[in-house]
């Protein structure tokens, strides 16, 4: 399963910090950022189960950043 989020994370150092925290917390997921996208996309892919969306949102928000689920238009 893949979930896509919009963030206000704009630089590689910020992204690296969040990726490290996410990887430590969710070992069964793969994470990557697309900072060249206008929405500063965070992609989360679960290897075994559904992505815990609320937990991802909370971790990023608790780190001082904005994040929301990217809705299909």
PDB file of C-alpha atoms in Angstrom:
ATOM      1  CA  UNK A   1       0.000   0.000   0.000  1.00  0.00           C
ATOM      2  CA  UNK A   2       1.230   3.507  -0.831  1.00  0.00           C
ATOM      3  CA  UNK A   3       0.138   6.756   0.807  1.00  0.00           C
ATOM      4  CA  UNK A   4       1.097  10.221  -0.441  1.00  0.00           C
ATOM      5  CA  UNK A   5       1.309  13.313   1.736  1.00  0.00           C
ATOM      6  CA  UNK A   6       1.799  17.069   1.141  1.00  0.00           C
ATOM      7  CA  UNK A   7       4.304  18.725   3.476  1.00  0.00           C
ATOM      8  CA  UNK A   8       5.970  22.057   4.101  1.00  0.00           C
ATOM      9  CA  UNK A   9       9.386  20.398   4.217  1.00  0.00           C
ATOM     10  CA  UNK A  10      11.541  22.237   1.702  1.00  0.00           C
ATOM     11  CA  UNK A  11      15.175  21.302   2.219  1.00  0.00           C
ATOM     12  CA  UNK A  12      17.149  18.082   2.168  1.00  0.00           C
ATOM     13  CA  UNK A  13      18.294  18.434   5.791  1.00  0.00           C
ATOM     14  CA  UNK A  14      14.706  18.654   7.025  1.00  0.00           C
ATOM     15  CA  UNK A  15      13.715  15.707   4.855  1.00  0.00           C
ATOM     16  CA  UNK A  16      16.647  13.627   6.109  1.00  0.00           C
ATOM     17  CA  UNK A  17      15.644  14.273   9.721  1.00  0.00           C
ATOM     18  CA  UNK A  18      12.061  13.180   9.077  1.00  0.00           C
ATOM     19  CA  UNK A  19      13.123  10.160   7.017  1.00  0.00           C
ATOM     20  CA  UNK A  20      15.351   9.005   9.866  1.00  0.00           C
ATOM     21  CA  UNK A  21      12.550   9.355  12.429  1.00  0.00           C
ATOM     22  CA  UNK A  22      10.045   7.604  10.168  1.00  0.00           C
ATOM     23  CA  UNK A  23      12.432   4.746   9.390  1.00  0.00           C
ATOM     24  CA  UNK A  24      13.183   4.210  13.082  1.00  0.00           C
ATOM     25  CA  UNK A  25       9.484   4.207  13.973  1.00  0.00           C
ATOM     26  CA  UNK A  26       8.078   2.245  11.022  1.00  0.00           C
ATOM     27  CA  UNK A  27      10.588  -0.427  10.067  1.00  0.00           C
ATOM     28  CA  UNK A  28       8.122  -2.137   7.706  1.00  0.00           C
ATOM     29  CA  UNK A  29       7.804   0.918   5.430  1.00  0.00           C
ATOM     30  CA  UNK A  30       9.813   2.651   2.725  1.00  0.00           C
ATOM     31  CA  UNK A  31       9.814   6.475   2.652  1.00  0.00           C
ATOM     32  CA  UNK A  32      10.946   9.099   0.161  1.00  0.00           C
ATOM     33  CA  UNK A  33      10.497  12.796  -0.524  1.00  0.00           C
ATOM     34  CA  UNK A  34       9.980  14.630  -3.789  1.00  0.00           C
ATOM     35  CA  UNK A  35      11.036  18.147  -2.823  1.00  0.00           C
ATOM     36  CA  UNK A  36      10.905  19.300  -6.440  1.00  0.00           C
ATOM     37  CA  UNK A  37       7.137  18.801  -6.482  1.00  0.00           C
ATOM     38  CA  UNK A  38       5.126  21.912  -5.533  1.00  0.00           C
ATOM     39  CA  UNK A  39       3.530  19.953  -2.659  1.00  0.00           C
ATOM     40  CA  UNK A  40       6.866  18.691  -1.242  1.00  0.00           C
ATOM     41  CA  UNK A  41       5.593  15.132  -1.459  1.00  0.00           C
ATOM     42  CA  UNK A  42       6.276  12.438   1.114  1.00  0.00           C
ATOM     43  CA  UNK A  43       5.561   8.926  -0.171  1.00  0.00           C
ATOM     44  CA  UNK A  44       5.117   6.045   2.235  1.00  0.00           C
ATOM     45  CA  UNK A  45       5.021   2.470   1.011  1.00  0.00           C
ATOM     46  CA  UNK A  46       4.169  -0.344   3.382  1.00  0.00           C
ATOM     47  CA  UNK A  47       5.868  -3.642   2.700  1.00  0.00           C
ATOM     48  CA  UNK A  48       3.453  -5.796   4.681  1.00  0.00           C
ATOM     49  CA  UNK A  49       0.347  -3.936   5.826  1.00  0.00           C
ATOM     50  CA  UNK A  50      -1.613  -0.710   5.633  1.00  0.00           C
ATOM     51  CA  UNK A  51       0.183   2.547   6.360  1.00  0.00           C
ATOM     52  CA  UNK A  52      -0.733   3.992   9.753  1.00  0.00           C
ATOM     53  CA  UNK A  53      -1.701   7.401   8.381  1.00  0.00           C
ATOM     54  CA  UNK A  54      -2.458   9.012  11.742  1.00  0.00           C
ATOM     55  CA  UNK A  55       0.876   7.908  13.190  1.00  0.00           C
ATOM     56  CA  UNK A  56       2.779   9.352  10.202  1.00  0.00           C
ATOM     57  CA  UNK A  57       0.834  12.620  10.468  1.00  0.00           C
ATOM     58  CA  UNK A  58       1.516  12.861  14.193  1.00  0.00           C
ATOM     59  CA  UNK A  59       5.231  12.126  13.901  1.00  0.00           C
ATOM     60  CA  UNK A  60       5.778  14.793  11.265  1.00  0.00           C
ATOM     61  CA  UNK A  61       3.606  17.350  13.073  1.00  0.00           C
ATOM     62  CA  UNK A  62       5.329  16.624  16.393  1.00  0.00           C
ATOM     63  CA  UNK A  63       8.606  17.396  14.593  1.00  0.00           C
ATOM     64  CA  UNK A  64       7.318  20.894  13.824  1.00  0.00           C
ATOM     65  CA  UNK A  65       6.219  20.492  10.215  1.00  0.00           C
ATOM     66  CA  UNK A  66       2.906  20.637   8.400  1.00  0.00           C
ATOM     67  CA  UNK A  67       1.590  17.537   6.664  1.00  0.00           C
ATOM     68  CA  UNK A  68      -1.686  16.376   5.155  1.00  0.00           C
ATOM     69  CA  UNK A  69      -2.882  13.459   3.075  1.00  0.00           C
ATOM     70  CA  UNK A  70      -2.743  14.310  -0.630  1.00  0.00           C
ATOM     71  CA  UNK A  71      -6.244  13.938  -2.010  1.00  0.00           C
ATOM     72  CA  UNK A  72      -6.935  12.811  -5.552  1.00  0.00           C
ATOM     73  CA  UNK A  73      -8.534  15.547  -7.615  1.00  0.00           C
TER      74      UNK A  73
END
